[in-house]
Structures are given as structure tokens and as C-alpha cells.
Coordinates of C-alpha atoms in Angstrom, one line a residue:
M4 CA -2.5 -18.1 48.1
K5 CA -0.5 -17.9 44.8
F6 CA -2.0 -19.5 41.7
S7 CA 0.0 -20.4 38.7
I8 CA -2.8 -19.4 36.4
S9 CA -3.9 -15.9 37.1
P10 CA -5.3 -12.8 35.3
E11 CA -1.8 -11.3 35.5
L12 CA -0.2 -14.3 33.7
F13 CA -2.8 -14.2 31.0
N14 CA -2.4 -10.5 30.7
Y15 CA 1.4 -10.9 30.2
I16 CA 0.8 -13.6 27.6
A17 CA -1.8 -11.5 25.8
I18 CA 0.4 -8.5 25.7
T19 CA 3.3 -10.6 24.4
F20 CA 1.4 -11.9 21.5
A21 CA -1.0 -8.9 21.0
R22 CA 0.5 -8.0 17.6
F23 CA -0.9 -11.3 16.2
K24 CA -4.5 -10.9 17.2
W25 CA -5.8 -9.5 13.9
Q26 CA -3.7 -12.0 11.9
L27 CA -5.3 -14.8 13.9
L28 CA -8.8 -13.4 13.2
A29 CA -7.9 -13.3 9.5
W30 CA -6.6 -16.9 9.6
C31 CA -9.8 -17.9 11.5
L32 CA -12.0 -16.4 8.7
F33 CA -9.8 -18.1 6.0
F34 CA -10.1 -21.5 7.7
F35 CA -13.8 -21.2 8.2
V36 CA -14.3 -20.3 4.5
L37 CA -11.9 -23.2 3.5
F38 CA -13.9 -25.6 5.7
I39 CA -17.2 -24.5 4.1
G40 CA -15.6 -25.0 0.7
L41 CA -14.3 -28.5 1.6
Q42 CA -17.6 -29.4 3.2
S43 CA -19.4 -28.9 0.0
Q44 CA -17.0 -31.2 -1.8
I45 CA -17.4 -34.1 0.7
K46 CA -19.7 -36.8 -0.5
M47 CA -20.2 -40.4 0.5
Q48 CA -17.3 -41.6 -1.6
T49 CA -14.8 -39.0 -0.3
P50 CA -11.6 -40.5 1.1
S51 CA -11.4 -40.3 4.9
V52 CA -8.2 -38.3 4.7
L53 CA -10.1 -35.4 3.1
V54 CA -12.8 -35.7 5.8
W55 CA -10.2 -35.6 8.6
L56 CA -8.5 -32.7 6.9
A57 CA -11.8 -30.7 6.8
I58 CA -12.4 -31.5 10.5
L59 CA -8.8 -30.5 11.3
I60 CA -9.3 -27.2 9.5
L61 CA -12.5 -26.6 11.4
F62 CA -10.8 -27.2 14.8
I63 CA -7.9 -24.9 13.7
A64 CA -10.4 -22.2 12.9
I65 CA -12.1 -22.6 16.3
E66 CA -8.7 -22.6 18.1
S67 CA -7.5 -19.5 16.4
L68 CA -10.8 -17.7 17.2
V69 CA -10.4 -18.7 20.9
I70 CA -6.8 -17.5 21.0
S71 CA -7.6 -14.2 19.4
A72 CA -10.6 -13.7 21.8
F73 CA -8.2 -14.5 24.6
M74 CA -5.9 -11.7 23.5
F75 CA -8.7 -9.2 23.2
F76 CA -10.0 -10.1 26.7
F77 CA -6.6 -10.0 28.5
Q78 CA -4.7 -7.3 26.7
V79 CA -5.8 -4.7 29.3
L80 CA -6.9 -5.6 32.8
P81 CA -9.5 -3.0 34.0
S82 CA -8.6 -3.6 37.6
T83 CA -5.1 -2.2 37.1
R84 CA -6.7 1.2 36.3
E85 CA -9.3 1.3 39.0
E86 CA -8.8 3.2 42.3
N87 CA -12.2 2.6 43.9
A88 CA -12.1 -0.5 46.1
S89 CA -15.6 -1.8 45.3
W90 CA -15.0 -1.4 41.5
Y91 CA -11.6 -3.0 41.9
R92 CA -13.2 -6.1 43.6
F93 CA -15.9 -6.2 40.9
Y94 CA -13.3 -6.1 38.1
R95 CA -11.1 -8.7 39.8
T96 CA -14.1 -11.0 40.1
I97 CA -14.8 -10.6 36.4
E98 CA -11.1 -11.1 35.5
W99 CA -10.9 -14.3 37.6
C100 CA -14.1 -15.6 35.9
E101 CA -12.5 -14.9 32.5
T102 CA -9.3 -16.6 33.6
I103 CA -11.2 -19.8 34.6
L104 CA -13.2 -19.7 31.4
F105 CA -10.2 -19.3 29.2
A106 CA -8.2 -21.9 31.1
I107 CA -11.0 -24.3 30.0
L108 CA -11.5 -22.9 26.5
L109 CA -7.9 -22.6 25.3
P110 CA -7.1 -26.3 25.2
L111 CA -10.7 -27.5 24.5
P112 CA -10.6 -27.6 20.6
I113 CA -7.4 -29.5 20.6
V114 CA -8.7 -32.0 23.2
L115 CA -12.0 -32.4 21.3
F116 CA -10.1 -33.1 18.0
C117 CA -7.9 -35.7 19.7
Y118 CA -10.9 -37.3 21.3
A119 CA -12.7 -37.4 17.9
F120 CA -9.6 -38.8 16.2
I121 CA -9.2 -41.5 18.9
R122 CA -12.9 -42.4 19.0
L123 CA -13.5 -42.7 15.3

């Protein structure tokens, strides 16, 4: 059975954008610091636009962290280097678990932000 989402697809995407992983981590750190700075400025009389901007910055920081973690996990697939059949199956199981996990985690911050925006 051929799946459209597979460790090989994620590996290809991670290799394609691998040069950006450290920049994404730097942006993540910057956005977390910016969020902490904005959070200290938010009081009861703060306009809602500034509150939503702070929340958006937090979700951007989380999303960039998830994407950079994705690139670190899928840049090299250990199963491609393994010759022992039992270790190959073990690595493939781990790779499929990571694939399922990141298939859920990658869109999650965006979906949660949209849900928060719609609900509030």
C-alpha cells in the first residue's frame, strides 16, 4: 500500500529546506523573547489588537519550533543506512511513528490559533 505521507516524503522536504533549520530556531527564540516582552506590557486596558498580536507571535514561535524540529528529525533516515533486517524494521517503525506525530504536529499551531480566533 502506497501512502501519500511517508518518511521518504518528509525526508525529501526536510532535505530541501535543511539550510533554514538554524534560522528557524533563531526566529523561534526571537519570537519567544518578543512574546515575553509583549506579555509584560499587556494589562487590563490593553487593546485587543495587541493581545491578538502577542498570541499570534506565540503561535508563530511554536510553529517555527515544530518546523525546525521536523527538519532535524527527517534530515537523515537511519533506515537508509542499515543493512541488518531487524534493525531496519526497528528504524522504520520509529520513522513511521515520527511521521504520524509530525503529520499531526505540523498543522496543529495554525489550527489552534484559528480555533482561538474563531471562538473568542
